[in-house]
Short mmCIF file of C-alpha atoms and ligand atoms in Angstrom, two decimals:
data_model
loop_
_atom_site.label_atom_id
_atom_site.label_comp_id
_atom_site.label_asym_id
_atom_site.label_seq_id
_atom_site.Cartn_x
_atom_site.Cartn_y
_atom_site.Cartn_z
CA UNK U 14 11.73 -15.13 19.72
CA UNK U 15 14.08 -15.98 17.10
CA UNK U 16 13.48 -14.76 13.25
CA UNK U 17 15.50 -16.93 10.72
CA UNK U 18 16.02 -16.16 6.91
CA UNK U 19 12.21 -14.81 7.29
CA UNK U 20 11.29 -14.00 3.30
CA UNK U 21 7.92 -12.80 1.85
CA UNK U 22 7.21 -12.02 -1.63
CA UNK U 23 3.85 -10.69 -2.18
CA UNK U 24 4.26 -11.38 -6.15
CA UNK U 25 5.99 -14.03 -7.03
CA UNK U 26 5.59 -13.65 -10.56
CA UNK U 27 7.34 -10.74 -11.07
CA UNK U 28 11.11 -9.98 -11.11
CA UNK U 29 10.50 -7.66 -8.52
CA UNK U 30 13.03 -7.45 -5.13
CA UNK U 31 11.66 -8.99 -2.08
CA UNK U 32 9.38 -7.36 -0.05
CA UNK U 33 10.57 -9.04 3.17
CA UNK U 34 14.41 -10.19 2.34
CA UNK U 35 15.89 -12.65 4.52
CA UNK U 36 15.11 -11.00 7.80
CA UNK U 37 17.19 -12.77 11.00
CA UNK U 38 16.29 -10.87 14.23
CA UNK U 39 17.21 -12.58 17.89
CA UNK U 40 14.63 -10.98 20.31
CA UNK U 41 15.47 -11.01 23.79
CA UNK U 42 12.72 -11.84 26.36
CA UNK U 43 11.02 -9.25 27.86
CA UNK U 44 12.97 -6.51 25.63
CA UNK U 45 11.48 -3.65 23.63
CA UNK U 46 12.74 -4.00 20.05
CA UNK U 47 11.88 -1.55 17.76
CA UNK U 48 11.81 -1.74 13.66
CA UNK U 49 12.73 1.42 12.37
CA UNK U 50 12.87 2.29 8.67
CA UNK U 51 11.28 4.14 5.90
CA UNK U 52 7.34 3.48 4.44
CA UNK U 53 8.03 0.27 2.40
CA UNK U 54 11.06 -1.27 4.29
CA UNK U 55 8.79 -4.51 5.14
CA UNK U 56 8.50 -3.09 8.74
CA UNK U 57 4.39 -4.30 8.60
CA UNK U 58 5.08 -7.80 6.51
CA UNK U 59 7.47 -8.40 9.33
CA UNK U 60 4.72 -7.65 12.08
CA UNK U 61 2.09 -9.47 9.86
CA UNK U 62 4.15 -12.79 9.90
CA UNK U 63 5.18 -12.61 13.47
CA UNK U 64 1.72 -11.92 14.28
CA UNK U 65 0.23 -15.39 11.69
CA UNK U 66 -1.95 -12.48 9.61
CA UNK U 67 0.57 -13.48 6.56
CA UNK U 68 2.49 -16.76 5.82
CA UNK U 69 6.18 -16.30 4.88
CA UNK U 70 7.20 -17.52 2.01
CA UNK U 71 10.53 -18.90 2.77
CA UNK U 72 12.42 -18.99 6.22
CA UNK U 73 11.13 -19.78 10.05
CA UNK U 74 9.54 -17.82 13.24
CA UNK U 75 10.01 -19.52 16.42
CA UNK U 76 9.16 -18.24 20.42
CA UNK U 77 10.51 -20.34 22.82
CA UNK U 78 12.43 -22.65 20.52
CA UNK U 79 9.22 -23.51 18.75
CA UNK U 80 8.44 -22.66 15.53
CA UNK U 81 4.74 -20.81 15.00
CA UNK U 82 4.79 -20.50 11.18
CA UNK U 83 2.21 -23.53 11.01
CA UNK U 84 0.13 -22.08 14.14
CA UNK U 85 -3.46 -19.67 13.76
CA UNK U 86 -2.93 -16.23 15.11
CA UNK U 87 -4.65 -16.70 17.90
CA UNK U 88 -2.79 -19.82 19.22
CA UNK U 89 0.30 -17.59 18.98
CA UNK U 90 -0.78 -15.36 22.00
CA UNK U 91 -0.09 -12.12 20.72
CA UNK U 92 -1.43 -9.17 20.99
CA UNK U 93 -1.15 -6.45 18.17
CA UNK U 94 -1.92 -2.87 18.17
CA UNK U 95 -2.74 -1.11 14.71
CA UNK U 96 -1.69 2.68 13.51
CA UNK U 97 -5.66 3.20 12.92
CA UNK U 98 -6.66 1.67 15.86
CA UNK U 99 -9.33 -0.28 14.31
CA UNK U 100 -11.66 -0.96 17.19
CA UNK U 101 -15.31 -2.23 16.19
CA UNK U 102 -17.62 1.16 16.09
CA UNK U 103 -20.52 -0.80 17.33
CA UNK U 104 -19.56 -1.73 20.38
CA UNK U 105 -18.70 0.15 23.31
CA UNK U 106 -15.14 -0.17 25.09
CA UNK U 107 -15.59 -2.80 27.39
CA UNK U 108 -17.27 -4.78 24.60
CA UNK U 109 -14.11 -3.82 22.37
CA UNK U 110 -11.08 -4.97 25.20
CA UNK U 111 -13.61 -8.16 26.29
CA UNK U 112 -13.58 -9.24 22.59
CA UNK U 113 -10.34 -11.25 22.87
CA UNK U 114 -11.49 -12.73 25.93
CA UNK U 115 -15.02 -13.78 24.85
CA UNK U 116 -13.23 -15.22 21.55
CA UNK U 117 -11.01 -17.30 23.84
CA UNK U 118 -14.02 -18.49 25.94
CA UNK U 119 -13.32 -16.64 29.09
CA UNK U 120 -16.32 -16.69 31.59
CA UNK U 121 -18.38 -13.53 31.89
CA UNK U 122 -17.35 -12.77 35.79
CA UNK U 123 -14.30 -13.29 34.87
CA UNK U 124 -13.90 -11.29 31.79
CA UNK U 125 -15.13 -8.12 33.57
CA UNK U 126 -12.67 -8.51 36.13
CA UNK U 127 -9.78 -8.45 33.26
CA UNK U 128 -11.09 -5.85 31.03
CA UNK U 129 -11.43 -3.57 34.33
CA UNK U 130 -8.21 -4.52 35.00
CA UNK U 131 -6.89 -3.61 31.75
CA UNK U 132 -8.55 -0.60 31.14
CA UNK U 133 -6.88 0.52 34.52
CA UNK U 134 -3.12 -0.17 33.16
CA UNK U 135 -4.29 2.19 30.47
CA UNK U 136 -5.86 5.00 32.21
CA UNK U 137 -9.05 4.72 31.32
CA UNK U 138 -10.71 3.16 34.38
CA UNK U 139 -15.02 4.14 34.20
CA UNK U 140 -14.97 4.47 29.95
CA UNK U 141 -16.21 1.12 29.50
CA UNK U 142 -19.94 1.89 28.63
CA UNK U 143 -18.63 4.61 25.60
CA UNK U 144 -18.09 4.22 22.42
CA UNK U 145 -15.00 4.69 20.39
CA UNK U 146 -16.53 7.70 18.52
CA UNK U 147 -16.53 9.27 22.10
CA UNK U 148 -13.48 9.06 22.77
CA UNK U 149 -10.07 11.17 21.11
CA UNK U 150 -7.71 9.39 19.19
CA UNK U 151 -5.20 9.44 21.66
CA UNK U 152 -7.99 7.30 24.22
CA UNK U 153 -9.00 5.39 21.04
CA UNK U 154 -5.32 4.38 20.97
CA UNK U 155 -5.40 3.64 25.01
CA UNK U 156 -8.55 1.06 24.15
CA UNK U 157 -6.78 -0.74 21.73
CA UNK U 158 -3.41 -1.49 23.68
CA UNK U 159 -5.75 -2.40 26.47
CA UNK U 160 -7.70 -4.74 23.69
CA UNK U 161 -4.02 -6.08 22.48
CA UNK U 162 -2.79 -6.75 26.14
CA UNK U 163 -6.01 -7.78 28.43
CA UNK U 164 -5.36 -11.78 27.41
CA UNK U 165 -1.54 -11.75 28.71
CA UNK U 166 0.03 -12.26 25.74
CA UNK U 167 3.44 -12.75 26.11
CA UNK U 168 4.41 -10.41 23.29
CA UNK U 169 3.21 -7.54 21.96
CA UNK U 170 3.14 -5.84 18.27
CA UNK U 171 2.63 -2.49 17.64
CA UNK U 172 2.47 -0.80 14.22
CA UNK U 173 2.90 2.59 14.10
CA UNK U 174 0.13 2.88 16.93
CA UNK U 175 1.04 6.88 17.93
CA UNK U 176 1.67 7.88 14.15
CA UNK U 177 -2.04 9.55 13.61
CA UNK U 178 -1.78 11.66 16.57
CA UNK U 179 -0.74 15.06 16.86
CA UNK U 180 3.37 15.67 18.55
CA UNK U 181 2.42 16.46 22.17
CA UNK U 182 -0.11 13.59 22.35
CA UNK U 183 2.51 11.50 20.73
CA UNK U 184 5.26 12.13 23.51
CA UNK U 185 2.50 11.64 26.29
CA UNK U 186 1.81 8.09 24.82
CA UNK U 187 5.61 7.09 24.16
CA UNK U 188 6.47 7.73 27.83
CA UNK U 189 3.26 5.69 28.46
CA UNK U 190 3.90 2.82 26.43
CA UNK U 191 7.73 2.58 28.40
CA UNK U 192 6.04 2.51 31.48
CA UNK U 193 3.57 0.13 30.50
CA UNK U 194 6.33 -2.13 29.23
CA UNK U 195 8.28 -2.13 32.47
CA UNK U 196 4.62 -2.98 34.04
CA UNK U 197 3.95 -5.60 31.92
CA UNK U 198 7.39 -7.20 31.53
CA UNK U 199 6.19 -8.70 28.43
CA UNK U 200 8.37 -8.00 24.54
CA UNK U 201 7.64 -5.34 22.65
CA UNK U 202 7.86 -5.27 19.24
CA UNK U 203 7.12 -1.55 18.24
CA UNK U 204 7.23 -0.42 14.35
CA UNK U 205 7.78 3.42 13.79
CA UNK U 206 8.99 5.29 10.68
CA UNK U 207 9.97 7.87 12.94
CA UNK U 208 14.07 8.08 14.42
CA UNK U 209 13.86 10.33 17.37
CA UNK U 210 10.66 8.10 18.72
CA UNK U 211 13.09 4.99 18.11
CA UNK U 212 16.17 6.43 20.09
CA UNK U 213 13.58 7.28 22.96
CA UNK U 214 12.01 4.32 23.49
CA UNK U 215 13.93 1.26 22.24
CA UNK U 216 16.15 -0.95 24.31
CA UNK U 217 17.28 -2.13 20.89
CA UNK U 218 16.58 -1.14 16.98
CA UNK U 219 16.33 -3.04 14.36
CA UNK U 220 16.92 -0.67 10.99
CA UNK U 221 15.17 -1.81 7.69
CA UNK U 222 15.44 -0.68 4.34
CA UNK U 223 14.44 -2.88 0.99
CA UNK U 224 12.97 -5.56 3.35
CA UNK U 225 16.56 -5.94 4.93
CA UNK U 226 17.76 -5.67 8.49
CA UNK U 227 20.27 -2.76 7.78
CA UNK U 228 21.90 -2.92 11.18
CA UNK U 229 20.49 -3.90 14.86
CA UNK U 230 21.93 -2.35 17.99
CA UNK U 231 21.14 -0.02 21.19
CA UNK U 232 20.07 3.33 20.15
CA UNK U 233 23.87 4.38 21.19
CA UNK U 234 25.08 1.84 18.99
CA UNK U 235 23.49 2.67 15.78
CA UNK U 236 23.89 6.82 16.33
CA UNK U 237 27.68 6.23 17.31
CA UNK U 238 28.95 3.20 15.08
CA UNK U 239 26.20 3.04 12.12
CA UNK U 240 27.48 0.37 10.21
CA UNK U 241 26.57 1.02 6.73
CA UNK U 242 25.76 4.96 4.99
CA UNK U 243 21.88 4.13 5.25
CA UNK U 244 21.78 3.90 9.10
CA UNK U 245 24.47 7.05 9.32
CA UNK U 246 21.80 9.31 7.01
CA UNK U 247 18.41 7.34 8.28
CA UNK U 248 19.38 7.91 11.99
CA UNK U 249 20.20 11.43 13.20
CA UNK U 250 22.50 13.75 10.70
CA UNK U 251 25.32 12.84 9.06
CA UNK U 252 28.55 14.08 7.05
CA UNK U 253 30.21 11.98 4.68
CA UNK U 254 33.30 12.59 3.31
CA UNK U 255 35.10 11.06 0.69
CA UNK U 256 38.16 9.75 1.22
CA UNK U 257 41.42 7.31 0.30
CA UNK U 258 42.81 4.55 2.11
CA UNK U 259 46.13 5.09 3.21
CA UNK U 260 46.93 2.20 5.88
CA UNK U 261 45.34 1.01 8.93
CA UNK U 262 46.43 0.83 12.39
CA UNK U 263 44.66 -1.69 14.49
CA UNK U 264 41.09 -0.51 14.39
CA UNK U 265 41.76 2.74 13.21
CA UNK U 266 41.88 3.42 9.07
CA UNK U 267 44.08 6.14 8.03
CA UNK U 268 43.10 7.77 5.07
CA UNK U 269 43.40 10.99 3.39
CA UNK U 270 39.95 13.31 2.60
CA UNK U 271 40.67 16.35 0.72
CA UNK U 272 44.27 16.74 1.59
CA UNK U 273 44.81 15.95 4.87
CA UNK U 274 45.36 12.78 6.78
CA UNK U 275 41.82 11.38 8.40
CA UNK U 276 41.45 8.69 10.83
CA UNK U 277 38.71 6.80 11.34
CA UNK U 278 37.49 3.92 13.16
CA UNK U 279 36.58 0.79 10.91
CA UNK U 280 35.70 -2.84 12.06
CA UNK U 281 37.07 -4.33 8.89
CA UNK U 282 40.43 -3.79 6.83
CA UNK U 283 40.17 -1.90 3.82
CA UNK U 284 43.08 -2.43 1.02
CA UNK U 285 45.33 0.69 0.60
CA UNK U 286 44.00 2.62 -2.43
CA UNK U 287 40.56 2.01 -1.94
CA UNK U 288 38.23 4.75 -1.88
CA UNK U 289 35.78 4.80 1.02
CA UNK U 290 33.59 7.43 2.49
CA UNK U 291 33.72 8.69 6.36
CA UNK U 292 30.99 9.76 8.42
CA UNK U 293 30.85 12.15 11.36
CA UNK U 294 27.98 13.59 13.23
CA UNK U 295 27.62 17.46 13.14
CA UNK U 296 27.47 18.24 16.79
CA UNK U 297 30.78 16.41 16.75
CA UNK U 298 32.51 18.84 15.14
CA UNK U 299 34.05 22.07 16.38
CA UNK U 300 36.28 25.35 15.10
CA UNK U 301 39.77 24.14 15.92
CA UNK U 302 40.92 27.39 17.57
CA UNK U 303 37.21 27.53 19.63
CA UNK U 304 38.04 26.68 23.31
CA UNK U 305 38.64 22.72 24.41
CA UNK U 306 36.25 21.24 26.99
CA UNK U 307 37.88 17.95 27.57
CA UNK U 308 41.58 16.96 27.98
CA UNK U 309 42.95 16.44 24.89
CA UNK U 310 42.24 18.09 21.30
CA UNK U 311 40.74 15.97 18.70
CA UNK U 312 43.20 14.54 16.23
CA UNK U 313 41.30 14.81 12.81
CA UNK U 314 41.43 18.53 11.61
CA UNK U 315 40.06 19.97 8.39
CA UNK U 316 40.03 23.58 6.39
CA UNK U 317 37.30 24.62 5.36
CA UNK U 318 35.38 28.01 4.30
CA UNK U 319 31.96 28.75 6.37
CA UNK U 320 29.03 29.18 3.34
CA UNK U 321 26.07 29.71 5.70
CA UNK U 322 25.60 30.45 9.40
CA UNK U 323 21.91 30.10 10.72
CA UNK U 324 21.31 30.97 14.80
CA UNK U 325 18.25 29.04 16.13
CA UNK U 326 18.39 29.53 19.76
CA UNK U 327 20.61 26.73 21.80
CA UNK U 328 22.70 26.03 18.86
CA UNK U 329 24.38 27.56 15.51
CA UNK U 330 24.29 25.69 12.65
CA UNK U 331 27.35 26.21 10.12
CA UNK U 332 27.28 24.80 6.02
CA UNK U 333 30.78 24.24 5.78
CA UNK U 334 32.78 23.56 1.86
CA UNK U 335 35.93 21.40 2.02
CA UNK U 336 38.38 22.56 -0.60
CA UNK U 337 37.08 19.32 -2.61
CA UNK U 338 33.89 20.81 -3.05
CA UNK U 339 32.38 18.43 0.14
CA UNK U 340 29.28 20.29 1.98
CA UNK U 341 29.84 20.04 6.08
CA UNK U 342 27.41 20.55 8.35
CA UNK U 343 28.46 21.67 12.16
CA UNK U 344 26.40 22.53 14.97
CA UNK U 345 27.92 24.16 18.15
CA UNK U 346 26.30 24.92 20.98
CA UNK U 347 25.27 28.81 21.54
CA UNK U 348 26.81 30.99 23.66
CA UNK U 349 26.84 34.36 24.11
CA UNK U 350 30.64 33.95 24.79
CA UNK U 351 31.85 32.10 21.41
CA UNK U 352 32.19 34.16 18.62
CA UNK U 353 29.52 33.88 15.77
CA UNK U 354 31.33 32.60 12.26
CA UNK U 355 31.06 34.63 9.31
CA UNK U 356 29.62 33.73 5.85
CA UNK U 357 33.08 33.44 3.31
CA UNK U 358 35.29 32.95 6.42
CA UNK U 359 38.21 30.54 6.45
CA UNK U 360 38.19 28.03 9.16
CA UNK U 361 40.07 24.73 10.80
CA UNK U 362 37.40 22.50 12.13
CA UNK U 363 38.72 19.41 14.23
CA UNK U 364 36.91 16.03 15.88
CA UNK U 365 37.88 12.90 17.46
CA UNK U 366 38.68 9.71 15.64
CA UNK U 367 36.11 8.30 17.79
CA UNK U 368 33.55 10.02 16.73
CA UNK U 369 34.19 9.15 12.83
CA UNK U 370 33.51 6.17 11.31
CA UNK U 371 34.15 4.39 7.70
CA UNK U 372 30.91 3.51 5.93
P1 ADP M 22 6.29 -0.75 5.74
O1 ADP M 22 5.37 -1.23 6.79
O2 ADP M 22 7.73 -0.73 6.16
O3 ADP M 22 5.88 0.57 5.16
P2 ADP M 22 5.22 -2.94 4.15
O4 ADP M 22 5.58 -4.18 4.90
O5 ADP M 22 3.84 -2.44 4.27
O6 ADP M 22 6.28 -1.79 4.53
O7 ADP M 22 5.52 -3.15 2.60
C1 ADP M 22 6.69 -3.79 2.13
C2 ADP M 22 6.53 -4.05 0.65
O8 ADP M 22 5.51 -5.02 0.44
C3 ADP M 22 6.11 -2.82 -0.16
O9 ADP M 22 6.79 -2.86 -1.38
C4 ADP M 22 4.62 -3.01 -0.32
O10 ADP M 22 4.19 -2.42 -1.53
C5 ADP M 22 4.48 -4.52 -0.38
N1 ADP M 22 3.18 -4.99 0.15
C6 ADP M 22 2.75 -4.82 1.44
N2 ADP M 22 1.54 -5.40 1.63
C7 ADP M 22 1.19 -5.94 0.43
C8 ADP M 22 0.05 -6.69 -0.02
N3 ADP M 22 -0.96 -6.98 0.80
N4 ADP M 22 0.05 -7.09 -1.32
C9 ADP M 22 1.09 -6.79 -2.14
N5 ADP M 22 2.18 -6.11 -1.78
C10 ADP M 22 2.24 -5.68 -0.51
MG1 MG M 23 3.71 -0.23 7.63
#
């Protein structure tokens, strides 16, 4: 399914940004994509287009080279899963996952055979005569997916569908989900606000912010090689630092942050001069003169003065200051062996150039 220049402004009166702003996504086949990005990014819009519940305003949807903007919802074959899991109080399960089924004139023999069917892909096999207020959110959530999937739909949208249930229910369903996607072989488009459930599941992320793609990639991708400061501080923890352009050596930017010479990796070629800002994970970082686990020692080094240590079991986690004033964040991994940093102490901390990038 391909996604070109897709726009939608919900007022078009006002002078107000877009709320969906020229959104291009390729989706691969049989992938799970997932759109990741704060409450208001346009992550829903996105869905509701894709899914024929809104009309865009400018731009095109198209699966299989077609384009659907001009087709009803349910001529799109789609099925959608919602974060409340809206399934009709009145009638019982089956009745819920048959609905699709009965709206698409599916014979009654026929229909009991797929609801069983799907009700079995979701665990749920001999709950078809309850009702949804009999079941827990978590099963509630089960029905629906079965509802969204039980017509073979060749793609399916989910929005949100785990974010009203509690953490350990939550990590149950993700791991479901995966396996019911490599069941199904169908796409998945799944829309979460939350990172660590993106990384986990996704075969590929799409990050949005202000109804913009802000970067698409493989969960490596984006936590490794963000390409912009919003995806660096949106996914995982990040440090930026300041810093001058000094030259640049193939894909490598040399610059200088607080004194000493930084290098980074950069896929474009800033102008000596320019001022820039470099980001770096925090488990990336380590004390210079802490014992090397790898072959050779990182080549960006720093001083720095340690302004709060906090233990919390596997790992320490250091506030560092930069003689520039720039906070630092470091985590190393415990051990009763490495010796605990002190508040006020002095330190050299030193990373790889691989593992800093220019934003
Ligand atoms: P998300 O799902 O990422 O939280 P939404 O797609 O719901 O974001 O919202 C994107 C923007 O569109 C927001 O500014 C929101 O206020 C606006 N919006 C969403 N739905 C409507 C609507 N039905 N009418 C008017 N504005 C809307
Ligand atoms: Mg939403």
């Amino acid at each position: 399914m391909t996604l070109s220049d897709l726009e939608k402004t919900y007022d078009r009166a006002s002078a107000a940004p877009k709320d969906v702003d020229r959104v291009s996504l390729d989706i691969r086949s049989g992938e799970f994509l997932t759109m990741l990005g704060p409450s208001g990014s346009g992550k829903t819009t996105t869905l509701m287009m894709i899914a024929g519940f809104e009309t865009p305003t400018a731009g095109d949807i198209a699966i299989d080279g077609k384009s659907v903007v001009a087709m009803p919802p349910y001529r799109r074959n789609i099925g959608m899963v919602f974060q409340n899991y809206a399934l009709f109080p009145h009638l019982t399960v089956e009745e819920n996952v048959g609905f699709p089924l009965k709206q698409r004139g599916v014979p009654k023999p026929e229909r009991a055979r797929l609801v069983a069917e799907a009700l079995e892909l979701v665990h749920l096999p001999g709950y078809g005569a309850r009702y949804p207020r009999q079941l827990s959110g978590g099963q509630q959530q089960r029905v629906a997916v079965a509802r969204a999937v039980v017509f073979k739909p060749r793609l399916l949208l989910m929005d949100e569908p785990l974010g009203a249930l509690d953490k350990q229910l939550r990590e149950n369903l993700q791991l479901e989900m995966r396996r019911l996607h490599a069941d199904l072989g169908i796409t998945f488009i799944y829309v979460t606000h939350d990172q660590e459930e993106a990384l986990t599941m996704s075969d590929r992320i799409a990050v949005m912010n202000d109804g913009k793609v802000a970067q698409v990639g493989t969960p490596e991708d984006l936590y490794d090689r963000p390409e912009n400061r919003f995806v660096a501080g949106f996914i995982g923890e990040s440090n930026f630092l300041p810093a001058v352009v000094r030259g640049v050596e193939n894909d490598v930017v040399i610059a200088e942050c607080d004194g000493a010479v930084i290098r980074a990796l950069c896929p474009g070629r800033p102008a000596s001069g320019e001022k820039v800002t470099l980001t770096t994970r925090p488990e990336r970082l380590r004390f210079a003169d802490s014992a090397w686990i790898g072959e050779q020692m990182p080549q960006n080094c720093l001083s720095v003065t340690v302004t709060e240590a906090v233990f919390a079991g596997e790992r320490c986690r250091y506030m560092l200051q930069a003689g520039d004033g720039t906070s630092i964040v470091l985590k190393e991994p415990s051990s009763a062996a490495i010796r605990r940093r002190a508040v006020g102490e002095r330190a050299e901390i030193a990373w790889s150039v691989a593992d800093t990038i220019l934003v």
